mmCIF file of C-alpha atoms in Angstrom:
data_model
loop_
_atom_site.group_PDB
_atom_site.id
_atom_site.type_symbol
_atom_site.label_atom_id
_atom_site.label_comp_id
_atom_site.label_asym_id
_atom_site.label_seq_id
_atom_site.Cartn_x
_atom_site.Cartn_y
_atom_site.Cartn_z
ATOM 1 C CA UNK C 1 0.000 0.000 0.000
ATOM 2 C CA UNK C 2 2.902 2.263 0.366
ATOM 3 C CA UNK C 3 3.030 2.601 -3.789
ATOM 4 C CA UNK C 4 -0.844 3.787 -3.974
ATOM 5 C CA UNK C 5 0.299 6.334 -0.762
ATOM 6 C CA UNK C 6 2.640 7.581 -3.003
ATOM 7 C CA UNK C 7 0.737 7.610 -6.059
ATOM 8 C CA UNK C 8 -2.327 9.331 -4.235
ATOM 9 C CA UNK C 9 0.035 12.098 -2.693
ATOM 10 C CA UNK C 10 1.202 12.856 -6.022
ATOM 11 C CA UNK C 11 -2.158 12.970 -7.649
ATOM 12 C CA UNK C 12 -3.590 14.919 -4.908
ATOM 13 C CA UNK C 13 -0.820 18.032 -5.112
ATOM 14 C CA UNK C 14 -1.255 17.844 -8.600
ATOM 15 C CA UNK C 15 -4.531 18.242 -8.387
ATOM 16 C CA UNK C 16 -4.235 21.012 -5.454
ATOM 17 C CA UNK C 17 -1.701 23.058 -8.165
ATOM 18 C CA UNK C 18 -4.271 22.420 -10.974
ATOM 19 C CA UNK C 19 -6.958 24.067 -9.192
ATOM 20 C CA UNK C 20 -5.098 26.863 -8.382
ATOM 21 C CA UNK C 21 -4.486 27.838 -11.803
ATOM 22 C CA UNK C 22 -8.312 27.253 -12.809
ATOM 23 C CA UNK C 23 -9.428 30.594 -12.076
ATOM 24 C CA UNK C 24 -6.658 32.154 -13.639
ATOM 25 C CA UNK C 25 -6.641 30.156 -16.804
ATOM 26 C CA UNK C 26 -10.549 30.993 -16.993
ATOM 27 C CA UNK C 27 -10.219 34.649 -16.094
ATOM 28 C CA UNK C 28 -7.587 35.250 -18.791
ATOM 29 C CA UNK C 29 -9.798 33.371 -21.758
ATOM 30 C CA UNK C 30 -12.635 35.537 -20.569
ATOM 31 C CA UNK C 31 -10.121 38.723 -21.499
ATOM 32 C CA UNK C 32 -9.238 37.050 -24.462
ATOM 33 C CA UNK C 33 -13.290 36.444 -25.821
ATOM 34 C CA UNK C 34 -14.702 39.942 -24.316
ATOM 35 C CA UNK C 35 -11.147 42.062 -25.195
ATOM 36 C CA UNK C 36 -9.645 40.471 -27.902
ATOM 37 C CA UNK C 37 -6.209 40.632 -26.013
ATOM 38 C CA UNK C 38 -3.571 38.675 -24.390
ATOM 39 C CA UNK C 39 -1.834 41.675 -22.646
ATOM 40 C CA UNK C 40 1.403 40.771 -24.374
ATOM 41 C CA UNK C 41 1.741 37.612 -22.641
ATOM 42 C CA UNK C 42 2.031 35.202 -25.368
ATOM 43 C CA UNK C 43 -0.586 32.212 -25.114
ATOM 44 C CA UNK C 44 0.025 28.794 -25.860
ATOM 45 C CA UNK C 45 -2.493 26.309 -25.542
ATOM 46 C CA UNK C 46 -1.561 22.484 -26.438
ATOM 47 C CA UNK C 47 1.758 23.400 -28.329
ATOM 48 C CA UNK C 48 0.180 26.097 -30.496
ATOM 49 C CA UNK C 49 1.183 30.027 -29.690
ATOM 50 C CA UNK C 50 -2.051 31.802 -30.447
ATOM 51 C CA UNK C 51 -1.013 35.103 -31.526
ATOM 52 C CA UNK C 52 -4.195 36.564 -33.203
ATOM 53 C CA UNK C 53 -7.724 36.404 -31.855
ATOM 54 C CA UNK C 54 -10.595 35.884 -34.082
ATOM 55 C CA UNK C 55 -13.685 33.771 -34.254
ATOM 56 C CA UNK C 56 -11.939 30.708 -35.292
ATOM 57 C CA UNK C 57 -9.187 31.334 -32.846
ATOM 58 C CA UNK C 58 -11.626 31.606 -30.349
ATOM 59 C CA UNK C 59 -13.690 28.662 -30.675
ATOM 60 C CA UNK C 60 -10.248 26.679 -30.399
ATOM 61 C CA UNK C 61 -9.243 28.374 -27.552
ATOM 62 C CA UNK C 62 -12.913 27.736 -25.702
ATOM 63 C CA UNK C 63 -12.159 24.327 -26.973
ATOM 64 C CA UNK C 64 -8.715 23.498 -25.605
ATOM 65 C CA UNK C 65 -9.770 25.094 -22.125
ATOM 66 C CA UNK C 66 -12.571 23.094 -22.063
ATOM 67 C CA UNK C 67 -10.748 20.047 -22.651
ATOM 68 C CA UNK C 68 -8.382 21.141 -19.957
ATOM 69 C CA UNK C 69 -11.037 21.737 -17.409
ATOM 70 C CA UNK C 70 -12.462 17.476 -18.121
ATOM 71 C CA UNK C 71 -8.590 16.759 -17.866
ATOM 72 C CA UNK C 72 -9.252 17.972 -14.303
ATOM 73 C CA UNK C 73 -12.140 16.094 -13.884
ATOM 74 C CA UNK C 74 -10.580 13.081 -15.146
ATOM 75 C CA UNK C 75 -8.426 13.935 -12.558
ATOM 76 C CA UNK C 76 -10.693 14.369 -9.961
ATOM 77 C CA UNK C 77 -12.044 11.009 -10.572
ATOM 78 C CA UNK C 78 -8.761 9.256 -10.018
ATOM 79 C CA UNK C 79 -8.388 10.858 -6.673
ATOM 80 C CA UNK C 80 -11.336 9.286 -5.615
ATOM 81 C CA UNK C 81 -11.078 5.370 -7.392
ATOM 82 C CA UNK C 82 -7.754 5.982 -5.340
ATOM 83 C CA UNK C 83 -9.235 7.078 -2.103
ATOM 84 C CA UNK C 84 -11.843 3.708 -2.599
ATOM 85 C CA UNK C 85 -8.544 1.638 -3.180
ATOM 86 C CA UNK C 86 -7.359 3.329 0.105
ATOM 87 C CA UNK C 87 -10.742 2.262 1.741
ATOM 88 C CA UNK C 88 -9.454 -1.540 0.127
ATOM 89 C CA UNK C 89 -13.087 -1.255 -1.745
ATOM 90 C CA UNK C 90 -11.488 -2.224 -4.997
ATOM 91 C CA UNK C 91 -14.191 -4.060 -6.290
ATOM 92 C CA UNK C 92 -17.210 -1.713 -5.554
ATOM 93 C CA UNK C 93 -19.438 0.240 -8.406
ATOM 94 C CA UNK C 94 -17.888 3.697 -7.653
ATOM 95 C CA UNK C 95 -14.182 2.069 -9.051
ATOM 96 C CA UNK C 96 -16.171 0.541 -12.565
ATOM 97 C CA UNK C 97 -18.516 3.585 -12.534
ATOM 98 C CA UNK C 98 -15.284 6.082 -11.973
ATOM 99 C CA UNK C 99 -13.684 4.571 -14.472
ATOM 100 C CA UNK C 100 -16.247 4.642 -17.585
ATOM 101 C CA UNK C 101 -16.604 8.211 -16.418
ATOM 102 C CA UNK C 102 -12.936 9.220 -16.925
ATOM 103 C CA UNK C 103 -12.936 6.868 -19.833
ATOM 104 C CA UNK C 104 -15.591 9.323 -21.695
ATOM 105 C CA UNK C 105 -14.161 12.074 -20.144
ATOM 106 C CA UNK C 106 -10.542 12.015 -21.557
ATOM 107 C CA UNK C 107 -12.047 10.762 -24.872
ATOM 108 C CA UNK C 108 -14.308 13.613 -24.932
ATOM 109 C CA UNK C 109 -11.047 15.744 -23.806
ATOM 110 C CA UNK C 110 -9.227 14.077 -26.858
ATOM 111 C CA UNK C 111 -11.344 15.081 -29.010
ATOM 112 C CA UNK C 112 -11.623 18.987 -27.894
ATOM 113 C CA UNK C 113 -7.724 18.880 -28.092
ATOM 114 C CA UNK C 114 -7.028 16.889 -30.879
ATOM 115 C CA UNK C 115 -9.252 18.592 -33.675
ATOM 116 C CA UNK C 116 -9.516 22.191 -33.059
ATOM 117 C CA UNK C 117 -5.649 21.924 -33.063
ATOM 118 C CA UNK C 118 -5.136 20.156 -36.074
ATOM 119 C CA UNK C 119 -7.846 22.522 -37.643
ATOM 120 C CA UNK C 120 -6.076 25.234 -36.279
ATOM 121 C CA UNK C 121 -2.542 24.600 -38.261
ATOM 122 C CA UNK C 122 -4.488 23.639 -41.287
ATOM 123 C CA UNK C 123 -6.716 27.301 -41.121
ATOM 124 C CA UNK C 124 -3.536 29.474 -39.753
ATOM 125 C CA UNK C 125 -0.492 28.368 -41.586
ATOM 126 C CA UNK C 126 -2.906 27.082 -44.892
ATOM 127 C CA UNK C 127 -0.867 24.418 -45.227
ATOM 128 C CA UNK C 128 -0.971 20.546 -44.440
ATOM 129 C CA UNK C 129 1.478 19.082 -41.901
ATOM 130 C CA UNK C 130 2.092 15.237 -40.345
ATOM 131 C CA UNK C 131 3.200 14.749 -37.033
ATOM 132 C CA UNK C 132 4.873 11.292 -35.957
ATOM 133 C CA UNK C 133 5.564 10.844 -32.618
ATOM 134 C CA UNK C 134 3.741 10.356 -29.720
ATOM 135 C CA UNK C 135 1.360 12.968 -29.283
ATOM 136 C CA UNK C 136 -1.026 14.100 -26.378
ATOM 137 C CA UNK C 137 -4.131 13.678 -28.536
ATOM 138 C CA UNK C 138 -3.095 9.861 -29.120
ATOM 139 C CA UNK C 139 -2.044 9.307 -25.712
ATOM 140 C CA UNK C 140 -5.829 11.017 -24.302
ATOM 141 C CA UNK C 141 -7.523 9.005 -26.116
ATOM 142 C CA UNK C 142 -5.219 5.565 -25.751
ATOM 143 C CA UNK C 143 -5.783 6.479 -21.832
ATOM 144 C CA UNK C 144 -9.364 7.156 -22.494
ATOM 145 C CA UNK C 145 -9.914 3.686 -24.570
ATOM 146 C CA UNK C 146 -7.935 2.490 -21.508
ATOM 147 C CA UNK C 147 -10.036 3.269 -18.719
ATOM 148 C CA UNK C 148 -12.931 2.393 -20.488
ATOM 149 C CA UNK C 149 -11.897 -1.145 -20.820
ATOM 150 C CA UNK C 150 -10.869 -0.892 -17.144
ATOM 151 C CA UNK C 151 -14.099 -0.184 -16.059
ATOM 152 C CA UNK C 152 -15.540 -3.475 -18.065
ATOM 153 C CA UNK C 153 -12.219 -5.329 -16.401
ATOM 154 C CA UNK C 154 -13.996 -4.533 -12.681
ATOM 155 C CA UNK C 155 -17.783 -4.883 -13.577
ATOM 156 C CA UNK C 156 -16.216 -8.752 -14.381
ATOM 157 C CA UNK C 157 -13.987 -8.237 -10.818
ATOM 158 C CA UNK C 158 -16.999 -7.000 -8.923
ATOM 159 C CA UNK C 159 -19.397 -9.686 -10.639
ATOM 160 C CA UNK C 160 -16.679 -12.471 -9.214
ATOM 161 C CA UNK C 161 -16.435 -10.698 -5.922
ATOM 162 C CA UNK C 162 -20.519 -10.857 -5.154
ATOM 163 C CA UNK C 163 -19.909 -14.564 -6.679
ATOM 164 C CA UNK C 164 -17.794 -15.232 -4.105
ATOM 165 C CA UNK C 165 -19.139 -13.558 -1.502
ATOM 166 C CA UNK C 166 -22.812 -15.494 -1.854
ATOM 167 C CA UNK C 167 -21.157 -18.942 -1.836
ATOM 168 C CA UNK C 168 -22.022 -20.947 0.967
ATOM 169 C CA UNK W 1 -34.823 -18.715 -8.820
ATOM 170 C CA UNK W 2 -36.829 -21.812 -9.593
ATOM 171 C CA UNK W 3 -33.824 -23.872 -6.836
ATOM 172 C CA UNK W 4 -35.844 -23.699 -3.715
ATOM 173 C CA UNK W 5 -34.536 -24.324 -0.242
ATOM 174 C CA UNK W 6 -36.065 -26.562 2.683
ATOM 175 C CA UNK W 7 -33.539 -25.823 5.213
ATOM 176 C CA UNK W 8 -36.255 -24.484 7.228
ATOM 177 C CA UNK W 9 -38.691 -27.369 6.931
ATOM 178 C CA UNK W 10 -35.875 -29.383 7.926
ATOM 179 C CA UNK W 11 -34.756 -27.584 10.835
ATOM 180 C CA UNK W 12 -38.143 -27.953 12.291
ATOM 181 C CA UNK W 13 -38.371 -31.467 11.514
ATOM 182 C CA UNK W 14 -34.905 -32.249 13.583
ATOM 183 C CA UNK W 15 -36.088 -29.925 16.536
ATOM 184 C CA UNK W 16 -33.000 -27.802 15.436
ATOM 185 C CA UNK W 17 -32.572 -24.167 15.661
ATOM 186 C CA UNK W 18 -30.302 -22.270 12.882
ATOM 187 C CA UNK W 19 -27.474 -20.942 14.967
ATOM 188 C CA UNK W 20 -26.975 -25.097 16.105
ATOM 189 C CA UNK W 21 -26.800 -25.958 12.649
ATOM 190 C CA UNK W 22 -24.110 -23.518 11.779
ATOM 191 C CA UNK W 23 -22.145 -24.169 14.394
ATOM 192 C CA UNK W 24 -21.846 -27.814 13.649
ATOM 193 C CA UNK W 25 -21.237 -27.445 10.094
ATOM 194 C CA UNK W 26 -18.846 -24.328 10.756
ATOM 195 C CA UNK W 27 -20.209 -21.291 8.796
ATOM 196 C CA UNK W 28 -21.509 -18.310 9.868
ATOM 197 C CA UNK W 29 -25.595 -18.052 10.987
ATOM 198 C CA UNK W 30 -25.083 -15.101 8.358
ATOM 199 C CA UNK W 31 -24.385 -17.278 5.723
ATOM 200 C CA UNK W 32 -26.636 -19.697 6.500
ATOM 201 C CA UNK W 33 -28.961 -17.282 6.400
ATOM 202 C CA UNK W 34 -27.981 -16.205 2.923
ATOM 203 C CA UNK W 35 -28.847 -19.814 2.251
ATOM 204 C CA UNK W 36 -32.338 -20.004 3.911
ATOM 205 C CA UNK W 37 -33.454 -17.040 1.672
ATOM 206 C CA UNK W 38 -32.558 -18.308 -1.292
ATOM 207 C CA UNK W 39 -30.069 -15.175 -1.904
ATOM 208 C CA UNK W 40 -26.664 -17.732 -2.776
ATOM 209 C CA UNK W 41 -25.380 -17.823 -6.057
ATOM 210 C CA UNK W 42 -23.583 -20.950 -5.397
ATOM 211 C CA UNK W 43 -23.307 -23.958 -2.463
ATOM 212 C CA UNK W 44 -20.097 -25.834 -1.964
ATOM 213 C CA UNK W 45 -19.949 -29.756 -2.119
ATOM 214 C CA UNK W 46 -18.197 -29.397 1.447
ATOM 215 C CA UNK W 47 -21.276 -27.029 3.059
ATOM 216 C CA UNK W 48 -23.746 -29.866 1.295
ATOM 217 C CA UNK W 49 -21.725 -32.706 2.981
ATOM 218 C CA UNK W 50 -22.121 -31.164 6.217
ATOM 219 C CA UNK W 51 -25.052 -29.908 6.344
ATOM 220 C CA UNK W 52 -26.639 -33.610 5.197
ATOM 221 C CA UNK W 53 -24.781 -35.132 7.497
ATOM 222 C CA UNK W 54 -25.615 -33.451 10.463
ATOM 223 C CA UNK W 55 -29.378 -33.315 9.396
ATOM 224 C CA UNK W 56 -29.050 -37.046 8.052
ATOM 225 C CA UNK W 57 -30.687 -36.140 4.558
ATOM 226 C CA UNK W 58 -30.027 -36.419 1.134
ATOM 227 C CA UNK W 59 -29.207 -33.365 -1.086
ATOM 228 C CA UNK W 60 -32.589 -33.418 -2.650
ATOM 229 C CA UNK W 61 -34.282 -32.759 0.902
ATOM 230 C CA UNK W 62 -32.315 -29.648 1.013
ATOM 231 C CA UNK W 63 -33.084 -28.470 -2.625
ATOM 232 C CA UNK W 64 -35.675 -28.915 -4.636
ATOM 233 C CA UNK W 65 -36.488 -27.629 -8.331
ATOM 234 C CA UNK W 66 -39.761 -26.164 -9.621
#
């Protein structure tokens, strides 16, 4: 148990630092929408420097901070799978039902990332470009596929667990 | 489930109160009581053994299909 200590420390001030900078994040996109300005402090959202705000631009930037803010929630709902596993409820419908939750949520989170993005670079720089590598929109929704599965993994654990539990 | 149980019938007929029973085959009066409502999933060839032997039945006293 000393590994999910860790782990659940880490999540937790990540998720204390991520909070903090929720207000600001959302304060400074409301300047950007109303004001059309970034007060000289150059914005980058998901590797792309947004320099010039119109409607397009805006739409991806409402985008990508959305995605950001269900990122957090994903977040949120590991905290609490790993205050259950703290609990040793492993097996209980909060994990399976936290899990298909975060599942849809980084999916969803993908999607908002991955596509206004690659939308962006097409409408901005008007020209087509291929990325190799490992990128976040991949890994969100590999994670998202992921946790989906998970979820159907401990419906089948939970299932066995009530098996086992009404056996005489 | 269409499985019934006559644990309860046979109790009765033995003079034989629940908590006894458990005791002698070794489970809990909670699970036994799982078993009396018809709420297990499953019954292990070990509990059956007992349990007939210490009622002196057969299996098919104990459950019954309909």
């Amino acid at each position: 148990m000393r590994k999910l200590n860790i782990l659940k420390t880490i999540v937790d001030w990540f998720w204390i630092i991520s909070m903090l900078s929720v207000p600001l994040v959302i304060i400074m996109i409301g300047f950007v929408i109303v004001d059309d300005s970034n007060f000289g402090i150059p914005l980058r959202v998901n590797g792309i420097l947004y320099e010039e705000f119109n409607a397009n631009t805006k739409l991806i930037l409402i985008a990508s901070m959305v995605s950001y803010l269900l990122s957090l929630y994903a977040i949120y709902l590991f905290k609490n799978v790993l205050r259950e596993f703290q609990k040793t409820k492993v097996f209980s419908p909060k994990v399976s039902d936290s899990f298909y939750k975060m599942g849809i949520v980084l999916l969803i989170s993908a999607l908002l990332t991955g596509v206004p993005s690659f939308l962006y670079r097409i409408l901005s720089r008007l020209k087509f470009e291929l990325e190799f590598g490992l990128s976040p929109f991949l890994l969100l929704l590999c994670f998202g596929l992921f946790f989906m599965i998970l979820s159907e993994v401990f419906k089948i654990g939970q299932h066995a667990k009530e098996e086992n539990e009404l056996t005489v | 489930m269409p499985i019934e149980i006559n644990l309860d019938r046979i109790l009765e007929e033995r003079s034989m109160k629940s908590y006894e029973l458990a005791e002698k085959i070794g489970i809990t009066t909670a699970n036994l009581s799982i078993l009396k409502t018809g709420k297990a999933k499953a019954i292990r060839f070990s509990t059956l053994e007992a349990i007939c032997e210490t009622l002196d039945c057969q299996p098919g006293d104990i459950l019954e299909y309909k």
